[in-house]
Short mmCIF file of C-alpha atoms and ligand atoms in Angstrom, two decimals:
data_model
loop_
_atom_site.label_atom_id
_atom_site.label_comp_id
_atom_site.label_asym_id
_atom_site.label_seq_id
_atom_site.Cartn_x
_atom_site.Cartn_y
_atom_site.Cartn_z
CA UNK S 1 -9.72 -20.32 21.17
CA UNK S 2 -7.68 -18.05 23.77
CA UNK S 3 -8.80 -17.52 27.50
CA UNK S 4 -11.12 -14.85 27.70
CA UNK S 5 -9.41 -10.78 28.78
CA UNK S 6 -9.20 -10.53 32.61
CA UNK S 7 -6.87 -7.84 33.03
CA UNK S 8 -6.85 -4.21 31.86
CA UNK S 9 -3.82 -2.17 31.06
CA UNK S 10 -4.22 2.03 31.42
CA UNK S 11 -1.17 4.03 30.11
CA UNK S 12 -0.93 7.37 32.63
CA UNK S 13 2.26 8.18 32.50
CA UNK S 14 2.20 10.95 29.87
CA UNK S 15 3.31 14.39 30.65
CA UNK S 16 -0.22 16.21 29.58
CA UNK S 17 2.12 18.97 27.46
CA UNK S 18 -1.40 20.12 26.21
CA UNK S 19 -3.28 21.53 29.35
CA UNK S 20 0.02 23.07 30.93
CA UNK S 21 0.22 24.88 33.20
CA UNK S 22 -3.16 22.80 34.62
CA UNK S 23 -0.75 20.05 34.50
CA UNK S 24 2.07 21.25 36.03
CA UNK S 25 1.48 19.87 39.60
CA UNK S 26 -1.41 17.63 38.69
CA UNK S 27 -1.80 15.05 36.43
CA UNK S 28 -4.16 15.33 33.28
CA UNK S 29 -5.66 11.77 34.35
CA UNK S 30 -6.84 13.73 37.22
CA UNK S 31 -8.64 16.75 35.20
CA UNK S 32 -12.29 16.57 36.21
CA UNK S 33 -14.93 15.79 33.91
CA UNK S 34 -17.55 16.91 35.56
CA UNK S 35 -17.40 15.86 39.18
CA UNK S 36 -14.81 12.66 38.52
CA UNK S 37 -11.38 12.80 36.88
CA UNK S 38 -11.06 11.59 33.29
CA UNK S 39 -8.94 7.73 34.90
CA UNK S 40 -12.05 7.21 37.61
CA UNK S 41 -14.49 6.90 33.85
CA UNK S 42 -11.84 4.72 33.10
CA UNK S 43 -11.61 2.55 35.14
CA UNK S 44 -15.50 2.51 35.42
CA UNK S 45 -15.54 1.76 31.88
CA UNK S 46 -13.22 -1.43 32.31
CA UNK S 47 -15.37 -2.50 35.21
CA UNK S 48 -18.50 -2.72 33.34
CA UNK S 49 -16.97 -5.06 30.76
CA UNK S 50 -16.40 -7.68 33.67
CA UNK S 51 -12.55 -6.94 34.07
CA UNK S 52 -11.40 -5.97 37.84
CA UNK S 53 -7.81 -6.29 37.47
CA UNK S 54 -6.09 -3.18 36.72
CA UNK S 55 -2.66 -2.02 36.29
CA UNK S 56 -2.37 2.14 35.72
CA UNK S 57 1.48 2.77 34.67
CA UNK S 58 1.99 5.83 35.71
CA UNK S 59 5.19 8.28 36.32
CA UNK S 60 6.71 10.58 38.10
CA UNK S 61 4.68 13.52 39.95
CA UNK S 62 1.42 11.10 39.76
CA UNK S 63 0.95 9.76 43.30
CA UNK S 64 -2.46 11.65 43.29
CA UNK S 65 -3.54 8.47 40.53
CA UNK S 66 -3.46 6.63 43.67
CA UNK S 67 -4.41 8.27 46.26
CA UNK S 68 -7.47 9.00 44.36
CA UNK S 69 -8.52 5.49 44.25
CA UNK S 70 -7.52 4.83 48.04
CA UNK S 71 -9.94 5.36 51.09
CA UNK S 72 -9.98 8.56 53.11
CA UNK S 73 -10.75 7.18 56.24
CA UNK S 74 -11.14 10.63 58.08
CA UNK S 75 -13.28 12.33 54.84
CA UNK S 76 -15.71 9.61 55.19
CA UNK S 77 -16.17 9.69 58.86
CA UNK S 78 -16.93 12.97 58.13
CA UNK S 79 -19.46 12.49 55.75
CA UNK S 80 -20.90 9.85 57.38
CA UNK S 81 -21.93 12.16 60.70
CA UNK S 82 -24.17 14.01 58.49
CA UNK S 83 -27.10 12.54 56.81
CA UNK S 84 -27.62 15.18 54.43
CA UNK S 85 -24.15 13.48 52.79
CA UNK S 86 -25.02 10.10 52.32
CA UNK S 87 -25.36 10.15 48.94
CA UNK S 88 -21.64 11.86 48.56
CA UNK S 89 -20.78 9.04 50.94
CA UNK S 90 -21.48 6.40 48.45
CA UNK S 91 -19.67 8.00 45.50
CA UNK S 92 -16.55 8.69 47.56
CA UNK S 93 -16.41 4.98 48.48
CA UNK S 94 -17.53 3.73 45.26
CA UNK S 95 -14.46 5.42 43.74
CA UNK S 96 -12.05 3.37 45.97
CA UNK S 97 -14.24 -0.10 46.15
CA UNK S 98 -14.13 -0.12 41.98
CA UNK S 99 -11.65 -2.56 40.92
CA UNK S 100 -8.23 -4.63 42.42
CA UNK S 101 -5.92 -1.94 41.03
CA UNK S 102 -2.31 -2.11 40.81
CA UNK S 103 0.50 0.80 39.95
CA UNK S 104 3.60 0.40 38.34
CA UNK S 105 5.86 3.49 36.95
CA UNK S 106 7.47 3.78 33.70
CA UNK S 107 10.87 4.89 34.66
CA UNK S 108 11.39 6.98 31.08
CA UNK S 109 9.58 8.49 28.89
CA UNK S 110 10.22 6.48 25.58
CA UNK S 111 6.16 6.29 24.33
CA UNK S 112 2.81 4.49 24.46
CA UNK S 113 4.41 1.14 23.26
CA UNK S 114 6.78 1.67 25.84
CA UNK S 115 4.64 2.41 28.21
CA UNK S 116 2.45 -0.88 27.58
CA UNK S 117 5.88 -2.89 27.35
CA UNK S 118 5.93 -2.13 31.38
CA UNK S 119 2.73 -4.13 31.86
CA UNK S 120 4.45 -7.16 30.79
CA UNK S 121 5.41 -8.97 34.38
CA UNK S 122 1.93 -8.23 35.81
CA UNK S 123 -0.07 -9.63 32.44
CA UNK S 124 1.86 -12.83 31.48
CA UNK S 125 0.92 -14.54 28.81
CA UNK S 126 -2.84 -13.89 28.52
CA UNK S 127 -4.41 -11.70 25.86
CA UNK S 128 -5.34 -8.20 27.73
CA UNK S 129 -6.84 -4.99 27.47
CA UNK S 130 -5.54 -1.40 26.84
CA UNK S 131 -7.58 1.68 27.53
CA UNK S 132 -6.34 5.23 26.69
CA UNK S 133 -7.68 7.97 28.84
CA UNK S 134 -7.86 10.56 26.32
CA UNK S 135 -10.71 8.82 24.82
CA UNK S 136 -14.03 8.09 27.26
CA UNK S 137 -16.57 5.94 26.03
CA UNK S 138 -20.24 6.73 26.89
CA UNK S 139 -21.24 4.08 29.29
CA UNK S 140 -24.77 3.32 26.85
CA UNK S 141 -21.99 1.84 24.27
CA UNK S 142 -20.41 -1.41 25.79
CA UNK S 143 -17.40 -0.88 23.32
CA UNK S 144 -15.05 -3.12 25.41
CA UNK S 145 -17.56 -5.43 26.01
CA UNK S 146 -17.82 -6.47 22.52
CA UNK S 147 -13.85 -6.20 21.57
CA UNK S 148 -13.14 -8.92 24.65
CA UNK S 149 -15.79 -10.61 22.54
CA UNK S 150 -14.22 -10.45 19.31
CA UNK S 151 -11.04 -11.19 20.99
CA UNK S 152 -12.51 -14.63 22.41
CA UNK S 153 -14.31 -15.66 18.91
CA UNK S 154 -11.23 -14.62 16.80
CA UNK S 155 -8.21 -14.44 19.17
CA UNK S 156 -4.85 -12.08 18.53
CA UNK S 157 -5.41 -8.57 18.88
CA UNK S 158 -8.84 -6.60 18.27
CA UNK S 159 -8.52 -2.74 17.73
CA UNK S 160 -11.50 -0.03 18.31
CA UNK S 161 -11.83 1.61 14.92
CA UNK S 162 -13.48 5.44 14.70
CA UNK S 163 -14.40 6.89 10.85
CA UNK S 164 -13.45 10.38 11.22
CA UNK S 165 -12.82 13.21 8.60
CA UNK S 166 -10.24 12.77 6.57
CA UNK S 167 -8.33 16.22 7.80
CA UNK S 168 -8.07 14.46 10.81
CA UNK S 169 -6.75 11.11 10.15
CA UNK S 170 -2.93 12.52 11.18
CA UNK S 171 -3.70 12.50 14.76
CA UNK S 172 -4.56 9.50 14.92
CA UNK S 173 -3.17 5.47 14.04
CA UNK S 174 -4.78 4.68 11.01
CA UNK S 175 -5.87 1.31 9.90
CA UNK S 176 -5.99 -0.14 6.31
CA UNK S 177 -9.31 -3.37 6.83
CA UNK S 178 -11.14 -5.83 4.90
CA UNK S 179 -14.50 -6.44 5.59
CA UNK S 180 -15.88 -9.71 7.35
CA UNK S 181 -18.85 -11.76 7.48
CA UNK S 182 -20.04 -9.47 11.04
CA UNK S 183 -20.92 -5.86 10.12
CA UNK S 184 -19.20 -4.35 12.77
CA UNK S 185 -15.75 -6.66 12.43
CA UNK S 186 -13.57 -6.09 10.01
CA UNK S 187 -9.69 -7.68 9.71
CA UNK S 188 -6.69 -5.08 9.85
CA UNK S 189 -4.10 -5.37 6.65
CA UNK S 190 -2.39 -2.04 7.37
CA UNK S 191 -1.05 0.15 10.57
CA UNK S 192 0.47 3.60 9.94
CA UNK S 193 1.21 5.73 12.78
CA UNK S 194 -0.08 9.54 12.23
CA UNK S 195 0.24 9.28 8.45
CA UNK S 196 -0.50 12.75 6.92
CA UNK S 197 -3.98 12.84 5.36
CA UNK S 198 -2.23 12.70 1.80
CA UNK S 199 -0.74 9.39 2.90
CA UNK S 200 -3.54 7.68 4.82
CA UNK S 201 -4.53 4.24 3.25
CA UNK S 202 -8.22 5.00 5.07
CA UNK S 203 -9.97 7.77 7.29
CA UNK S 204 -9.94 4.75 10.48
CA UNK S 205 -9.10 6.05 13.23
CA UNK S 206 -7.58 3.97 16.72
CA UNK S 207 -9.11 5.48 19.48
CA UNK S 208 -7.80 4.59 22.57
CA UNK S 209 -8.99 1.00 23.35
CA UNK S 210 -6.67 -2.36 22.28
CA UNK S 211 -7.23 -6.20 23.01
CA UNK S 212 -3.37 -7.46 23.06
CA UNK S 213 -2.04 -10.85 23.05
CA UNK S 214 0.69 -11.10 25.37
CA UNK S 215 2.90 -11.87 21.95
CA UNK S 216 2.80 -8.02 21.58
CA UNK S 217 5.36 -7.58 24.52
CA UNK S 218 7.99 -9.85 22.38
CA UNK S 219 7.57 -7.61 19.67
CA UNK S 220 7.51 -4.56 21.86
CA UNK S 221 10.75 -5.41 22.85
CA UNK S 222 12.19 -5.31 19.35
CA UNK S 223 10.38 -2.47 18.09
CA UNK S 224 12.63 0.60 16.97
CA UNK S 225 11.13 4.27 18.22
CA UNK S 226 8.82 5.01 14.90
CA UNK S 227 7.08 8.74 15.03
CA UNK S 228 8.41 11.20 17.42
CA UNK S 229 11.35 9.48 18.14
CA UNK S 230 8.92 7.14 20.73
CA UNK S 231 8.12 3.42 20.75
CA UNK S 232 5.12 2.93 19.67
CA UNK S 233 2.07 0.44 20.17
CA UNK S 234 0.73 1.20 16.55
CA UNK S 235 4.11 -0.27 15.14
CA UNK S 236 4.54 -3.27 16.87
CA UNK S 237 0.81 -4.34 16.46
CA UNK S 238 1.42 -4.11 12.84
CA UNK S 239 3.95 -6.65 13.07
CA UNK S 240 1.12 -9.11 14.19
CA UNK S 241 -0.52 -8.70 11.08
CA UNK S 242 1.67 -10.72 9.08
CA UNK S 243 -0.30 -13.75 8.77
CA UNK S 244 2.95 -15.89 9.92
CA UNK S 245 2.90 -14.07 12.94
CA UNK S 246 2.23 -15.61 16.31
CA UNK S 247 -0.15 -13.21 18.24
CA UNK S 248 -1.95 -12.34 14.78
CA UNK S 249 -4.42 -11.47 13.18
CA UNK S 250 -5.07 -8.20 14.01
CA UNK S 251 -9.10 -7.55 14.15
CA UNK S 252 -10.96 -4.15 14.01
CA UNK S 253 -14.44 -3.69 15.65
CA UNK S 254 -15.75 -0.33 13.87
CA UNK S 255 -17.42 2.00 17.24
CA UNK S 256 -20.08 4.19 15.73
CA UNK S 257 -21.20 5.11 19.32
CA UNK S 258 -20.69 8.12 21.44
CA UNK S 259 -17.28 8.93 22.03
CA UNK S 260 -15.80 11.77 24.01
CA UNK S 261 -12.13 12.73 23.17
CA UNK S 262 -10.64 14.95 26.45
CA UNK S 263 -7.26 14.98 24.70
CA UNK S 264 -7.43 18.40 23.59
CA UNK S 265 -8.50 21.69 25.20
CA UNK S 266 -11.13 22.42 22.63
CA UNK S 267 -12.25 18.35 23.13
CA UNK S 268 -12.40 18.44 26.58
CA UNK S 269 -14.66 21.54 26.73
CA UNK S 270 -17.08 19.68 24.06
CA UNK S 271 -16.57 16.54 26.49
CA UNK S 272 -17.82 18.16 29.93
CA UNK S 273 -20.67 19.99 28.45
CA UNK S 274 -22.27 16.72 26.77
CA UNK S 275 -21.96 14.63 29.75
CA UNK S 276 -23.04 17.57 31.66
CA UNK S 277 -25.92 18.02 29.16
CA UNK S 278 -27.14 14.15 29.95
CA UNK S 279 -26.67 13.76 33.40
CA UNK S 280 -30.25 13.29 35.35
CA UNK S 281 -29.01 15.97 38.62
CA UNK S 282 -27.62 18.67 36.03
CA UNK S 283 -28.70 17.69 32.56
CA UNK S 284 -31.89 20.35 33.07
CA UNK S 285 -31.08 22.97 34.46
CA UNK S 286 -27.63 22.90 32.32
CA UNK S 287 -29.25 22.30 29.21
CA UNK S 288 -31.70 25.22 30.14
CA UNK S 289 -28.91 27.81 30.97
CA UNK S 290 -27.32 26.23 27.60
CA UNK S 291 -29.62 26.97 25.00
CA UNK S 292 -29.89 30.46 26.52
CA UNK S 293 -26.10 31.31 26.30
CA UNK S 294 -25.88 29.75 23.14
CA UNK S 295 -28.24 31.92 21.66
CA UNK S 296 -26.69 34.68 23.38
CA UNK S 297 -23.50 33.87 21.21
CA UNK S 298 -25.04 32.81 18.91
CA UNK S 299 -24.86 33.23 15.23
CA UNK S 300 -23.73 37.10 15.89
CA UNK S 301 -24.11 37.28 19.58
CA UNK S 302 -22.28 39.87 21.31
CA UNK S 303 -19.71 38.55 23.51
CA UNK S 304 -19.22 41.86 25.60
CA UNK S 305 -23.15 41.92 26.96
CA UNK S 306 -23.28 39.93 30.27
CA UNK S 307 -25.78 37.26 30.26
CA UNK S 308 -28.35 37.55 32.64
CA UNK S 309 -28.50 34.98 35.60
C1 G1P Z 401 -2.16 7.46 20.70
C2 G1P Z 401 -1.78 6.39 19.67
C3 G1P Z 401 -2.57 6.58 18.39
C4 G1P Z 401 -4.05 6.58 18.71
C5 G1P Z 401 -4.38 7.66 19.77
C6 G1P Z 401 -5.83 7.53 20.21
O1 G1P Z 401 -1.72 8.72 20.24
O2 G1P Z 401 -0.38 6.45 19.42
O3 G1P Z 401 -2.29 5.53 17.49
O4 G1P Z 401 -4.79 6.83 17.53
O5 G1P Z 401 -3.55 7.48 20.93
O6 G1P Z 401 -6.17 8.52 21.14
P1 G1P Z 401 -1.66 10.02 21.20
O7 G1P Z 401 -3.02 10.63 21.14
O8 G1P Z 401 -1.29 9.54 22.55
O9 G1P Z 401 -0.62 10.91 20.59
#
């Protein structure tokens, strides 16, 4: 029906207003999450689904977005004198060998549709994807994998779709659906941006991953600043659902997989321990050192008595 996605699109440009001062000099992309920041998941996650172009807009005070991803020449002749650090060796270059990545800024800061709208001379007119670095995906869930899917079976756009609580909905683009014939599919009827839980026609959440058709950057281009005065993605997508609409339908595939949302202080916390938790080199030992704290804390633990090492 439509060519199948071979680029990926990751907004960066954002001003991370939520982890200052952290993000005063550096940018929240680059937080780490263990031992890689938040865009290098990313990026790993777009890789796995069999994309390797990829455009990161990004914005002012975020050269480090690059440089991460570039070689370090003198770091790794470093490394490589010593044999005890081959193993570092081969994660440093595996961070810069990942994918054919490409930069462009967003001059000003008018929002995530805006943001995407910059993307439009490096996509053309191909359907493409759009990953949000707020949200990881654990890398035992091929999420993307089975959008780009949808996407090729079904063409226009296919949304990731989260159930969460109710209370919660107002964070977060919500989506009115009717269910298909595939379980996990369902076809979008309604887009509200942040609607207040009162207002919500559902408790389906967008997290942070989008198959576009390049029709979105038309609409993008007409599409009035909506909630908080910015431009936003959630809006002009609903304009594809119109079943006139040339880019349309809109598609939802419902993720009931592990998600980790770094968007928040709390979140991030939550993020970095469970991926701490299940990694093979710390998992153990972490988990161990875990369970103890916890039940330090834990249900009336005393915060004031030092836990032993
Ligand atoms: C953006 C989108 C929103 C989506 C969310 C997912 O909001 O505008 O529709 O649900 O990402 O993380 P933000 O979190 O950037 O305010």
């Amino acid at each position: 029906m439509s060519s199948r996605v071979r680029k990926a699109v990751i907004p960066a440009a954002g001003l991370g207003t939520r982890f200052l001062p952290a993000t005063k000099a550096t940018p929240k992309e680059m937080l780490p999450v263990v031992d890689k920041p938040a865009i290098q998941y990313v990026v790993e996650e777009v890789v796995r689904s069999g994309i390797d172009d990829v455009l990161i807009i990004t914005g002012r005070n975020k050269p480090s977005l690059e440089d991460h991803f570039d070689r370090v020449v003198e770091l790794e002749d470093t490394l490589e004198r010593d044999e005890g650090k081959r193993e570092l060796l081969d994660r440093v270059r595996a961070s810069t060998d990942l994918a054919h990545l490409h930069f462009v800024r967003q001059k000003d800061p008018h929002g995530l549709g805006h943001a995407v709208s910059c993307a439009a001379e490096h996509v053309g007119r191909e359907p493409f994807a759009v990953l949000l670095g707020d949200d990881l995906i654990d890398e035992r869930d091929e999420l993307l994998t089975r959008m780009i899917d949808v996407q090729a079976e079904k063409g226009g756009c296919v949304l990731a779709l989260l159930e969460v609580p109710p209370e919660q909905i107002s964070l977060y683009g919500c989506a009115a659906v009717e269910a298909t014939d595939t379980p996990d599919v369902v076809t979008v009827t309604e887009l509200v941006e942040k609607p207040a839980a009162k207002d919500a026609p559902s408790n389906l959440a967008l997290i942070g991953r989008y198959v576009l058709s390049p029709e979105i950057f038309d609409v993008l281009a007409e599409t009035p600043p909506g909630r908080g005065g910015e431009i936003q993605v959630t809006d002009a997508i609903a304009r594809l659902i119109d079943p006139e609409a040339v880019g349309g339908p809109v598609h939802g595939v419902v993720f009931r997989g592990r998600r980790y949302d770094t968007g928040d202080k709390a979140d991030y916390l939550r993020s970095i321990v469970q991926l701490a938790c299940d990694r093979a080199d710390l998992g153990p030992d972490f988990r161990a050192w875990l369970t103890e704290f916890a039940a330090s804390r834990l249900p009336l633990g005393d915060p004031d008595v030092p836990l032993q090492p």
